[in-house]
């Protein structure tokens, strides 16, 4: 069972570069999320999606973009990397947002912007 | 607005002793409460949840949590700690009538269990 898979696991970017963090899930979940985790700050929601073709902003969306062309994939795009985007990024999924079940997380992507 | 407080950055306990990781919350209406655990270089894993019913909730790996509505708390407990329980623990809350996009995480508590 693959669950939620994120790539790459590690990446170093220079200021102003662009990149895409990939996320795919094989559980046929409708809802997918991108979080960032900073030391001592817990997890902050960047973007989420309630299904293919539908995305919405979370708490900290500035500097990021997402797309959801299929149920399985939810890539996160950084257009002009800034040092403030140095963080660990987690993708997660859930069967439905009103469900009382849990989120399923990927193993994370550690991004450093220099 | 929803919020979660984990007042301890780190909890130290000896193996075999009971452990408690504290969490208090603020939410409009009835809460859905969750505990997640994060091992080094891994994603968060679900431990347990409180939705409704019995105030004592049992979860994975022998952990349990007690929901206390009057104190707005949801402390995580385990009767006998293991060295392998050492990890980062997150409490999270959302209101009953909101979705997971409204889930708020605490800042995390690092549990260190010594042999």
XYZ file of C-alpha atoms in Angstrom:
229
model
C 0.000 0.000 0.000
C 1.724 3.171 -1.215
C -0.684 5.684 0.381
C 0.521 9.258 -0.181
C 3.790 9.606 -2.085
C 5.803 12.828 -2.289
C 8.786 13.669 -4.466
C 11.455 14.886 -4.144
C 12.350 14.200 -0.508
C 15.051 16.876 -0.479
C 15.761 19.866 -2.698
C 17.966 22.936 -2.561
C 16.893 25.947 -4.618
C 18.442 29.279 -5.342
C 16.437 32.433 -4.752
C 14.148 33.096 -7.718
C 14.161 29.548 -9.049
C 10.941 27.609 -9.600
C 10.048 24.040 -8.835
C 7.157 21.663 -8.370
C 6.634 19.318 -5.456
C 4.800 16.235 -6.580
C 2.129 14.426 -4.579
C 0.136 11.383 -5.569
C -2.223 9.140 -3.616
C -3.638 5.750 -4.509
C -6.510 5.624 -2.028
C -9.062 7.341 -4.306
C -9.464 10.136 -1.770
C -11.350 13.202 -2.896
C -9.668 15.644 -0.521
C -6.005 16.564 -0.683
C -3.972 19.137 1.218
C -0.570 20.787 1.267
C 0.923 21.836 4.586
C 4.200 23.398 5.552
C 5.914 22.638 8.818
C 8.272 25.122 10.413
C 10.115 24.555 13.716
C 7.953 25.459 16.690
C 5.067 26.473 14.451
C 3.076 23.308 13.900
C 1.537 22.718 10.478
C 0.030 25.458 8.346
C -2.348 24.747 5.464
C -1.181 26.162 2.124
C -3.811 24.896 -0.321
C -6.405 22.194 -0.438
C -8.588 20.483 -3.014
C -12.006 18.871 -2.650
C -11.804 17.018 -5.944
C -10.402 17.075 -9.451
C -10.568 20.570 -10.915
C -11.325 22.273 -7.577
C -8.737 23.970 -5.372
C -8.835 26.610 -2.670
C -6.466 28.648 -0.538
C -5.550 27.702 2.971
C -3.952 29.814 5.661
C -0.609 30.582 3.941
C -1.052 30.431 0.126
C 1.183 33.343 -0.952
C 4.041 32.283 -3.210
C 2.468 28.954 -4.123
C 0.133 27.523 -6.734
C -1.600 24.185 -7.109
C -3.563 22.232 -9.663
C -5.730 19.121 -9.467
C -6.253 17.595 -12.877
C -6.815 14.073 -11.547
C -8.039 12.536 -8.306
C -4.598 11.037 -7.683
C -2.269 13.999 -8.200
C -1.949 17.341 -6.397
C 1.305 19.133 -7.294
C 2.490 22.256 -5.470
C 4.294 24.892 -7.526
C 6.764 27.467 -6.205
C 7.240 30.139 -8.870
C 9.900 32.433 -7.426
C 11.571 30.750 -4.495
C 12.352 32.883 -1.460
C 14.275 32.037 1.740
C 10.985 32.277 3.659
C 9.833 29.184 1.778
C 12.529 27.059 3.384
C 10.437 24.462 5.157
C 9.267 20.884 5.225
C 6.215 20.345 3.044
C 3.644 17.653 3.651
C 0.934 16.455 1.349
C -2.093 14.756 2.892
C -5.377 13.238 1.793
C -8.700 12.268 3.312
C -11.782 10.501 1.986
C -14.025 13.530 2.555
C -13.772 16.654 4.608
C -16.905 16.025 6.640
C -15.693 12.606 7.552
C -14.659 12.024 11.119
C -11.662 10.022 10.071
C -8.058 10.997 9.895
C -5.712 12.608 7.402
C -3.149 10.433 5.650
C 0.226 12.128 5.257
C 3.139 11.663 2.914
C 6.668 11.502 4.276
C 7.485 15.091 3.464
C 9.686 17.144 1.153
C 12.455 19.206 2.747
C 13.101 22.368 0.752
C 15.961 24.786 1.339
C 16.123 28.117 -0.496
C 19.528 29.808 -0.503
C -11.392 31.094 15.715
C -10.100 27.666 16.568
C -6.862 27.219 18.446
C -4.795 24.555 20.139
C -2.175 24.946 22.847
C 0.489 22.431 23.711
C 2.152 24.097 26.670
C 5.239 21.867 26.839
C 7.894 21.902 24.139
C 9.372 18.706 25.530
C 8.367 16.003 27.967
C 10.965 13.715 29.484
C 10.011 10.401 31.045
C 11.801 7.208 32.017
C 10.895 3.975 30.304
C 8.168 2.121 32.186
C 6.770 5.283 33.777
C 3.415 6.775 32.813
C 3.452 9.707 30.407
C 1.151 12.639 29.754
C 1.324 15.102 26.883
C -0.946 18.080 27.424
C -3.324 19.769 24.995
C -5.955 22.441 25.479
C -8.215 23.798 22.779
C -10.632 26.543 21.855
C -13.396 26.035 19.297
C -16.941 27.179 18.678
C -19.384 24.437 19.415
C -18.436 20.820 19.878
C -14.899 19.798 18.927
C -13.382 17.021 16.916
C -9.978 16.336 18.501
C -7.039 14.395 17.160
C -3.569 13.285 18.155
C -0.866 12.617 15.580
C 2.686 11.352 16.021
C 5.692 12.194 13.882
C 8.821 10.046 13.925
C 12.080 11.530 12.577
C 12.034 12.221 8.841
C 8.529 10.821 8.509
C 5.058 12.215 7.937
C 2.439 12.502 10.647
C 0.597 9.355 11.657
C -2.858 9.260 13.188
C -2.982 8.051 16.803
C -6.517 8.617 18.008
C -9.527 10.894 17.836
C -12.440 12.117 19.899
C -15.658 12.674 18.023
C -18.401 11.992 20.535
C -19.304 9.534 23.267
C -16.952 8.132 25.873
C -14.535 10.757 27.171
C -11.690 8.231 27.315
C -10.475 7.378 23.861
C -8.110 4.518 23.118
C -5.797 4.583 20.140
C -2.762 3.018 18.532
C 0.358 1.752 20.329
C -1.341 1.724 23.771
C -2.035 5.446 23.831
C -5.235 6.958 25.166
C -6.585 10.438 25.627
C -9.167 11.938 27.927
C -11.580 14.561 26.703
C -12.502 17.069 29.403
C -15.096 19.531 28.194
C -15.097 21.745 31.291
C -11.324 22.185 31.116
C -11.258 22.181 27.285
C -8.442 19.657 27.400
C -7.509 16.517 25.517
C -4.367 15.159 27.170
C -2.553 12.195 25.675
C -1.556 9.428 28.074
C 0.134 6.073 28.214
C 0.450 3.916 31.354
C 3.975 2.681 30.607
C 6.313 4.532 28.245
C 8.644 2.836 25.787
C 11.870 4.214 24.341
C 10.282 3.734 20.915
C 7.552 6.239 21.887
C 10.122 9.022 21.560
C 8.756 11.285 18.825
C 6.994 14.570 18.148
C 3.316 14.649 19.090
C 0.726 17.001 17.657
C -2.734 17.771 18.956
C -5.276 19.082 16.433
C -8.842 20.372 16.607
C -11.669 21.385 14.344
C -15.255 22.314 14.989
C -17.889 19.669 14.435
C -19.473 21.650 11.624
C -16.260 22.414 9.776
C -14.124 20.432 7.392
C -10.525 19.311 7.512
C -9.472 22.550 5.832
C -10.234 24.145 9.197
C -8.135 21.677 11.168
C -5.750 23.538 13.469
C -2.561 21.905 14.719
C -0.688 22.654 17.907
C 3.004 23.459 17.829
C 3.976 19.961 18.894
C 5.505 18.372 21.985
C 8.671 16.357 21.770
C 8.520 13.241 23.931
C 11.834 11.806 25.034
C 11.746 8.446 26.786
C 15.008 7.458 28.422
C 16.049 3.839 28.991
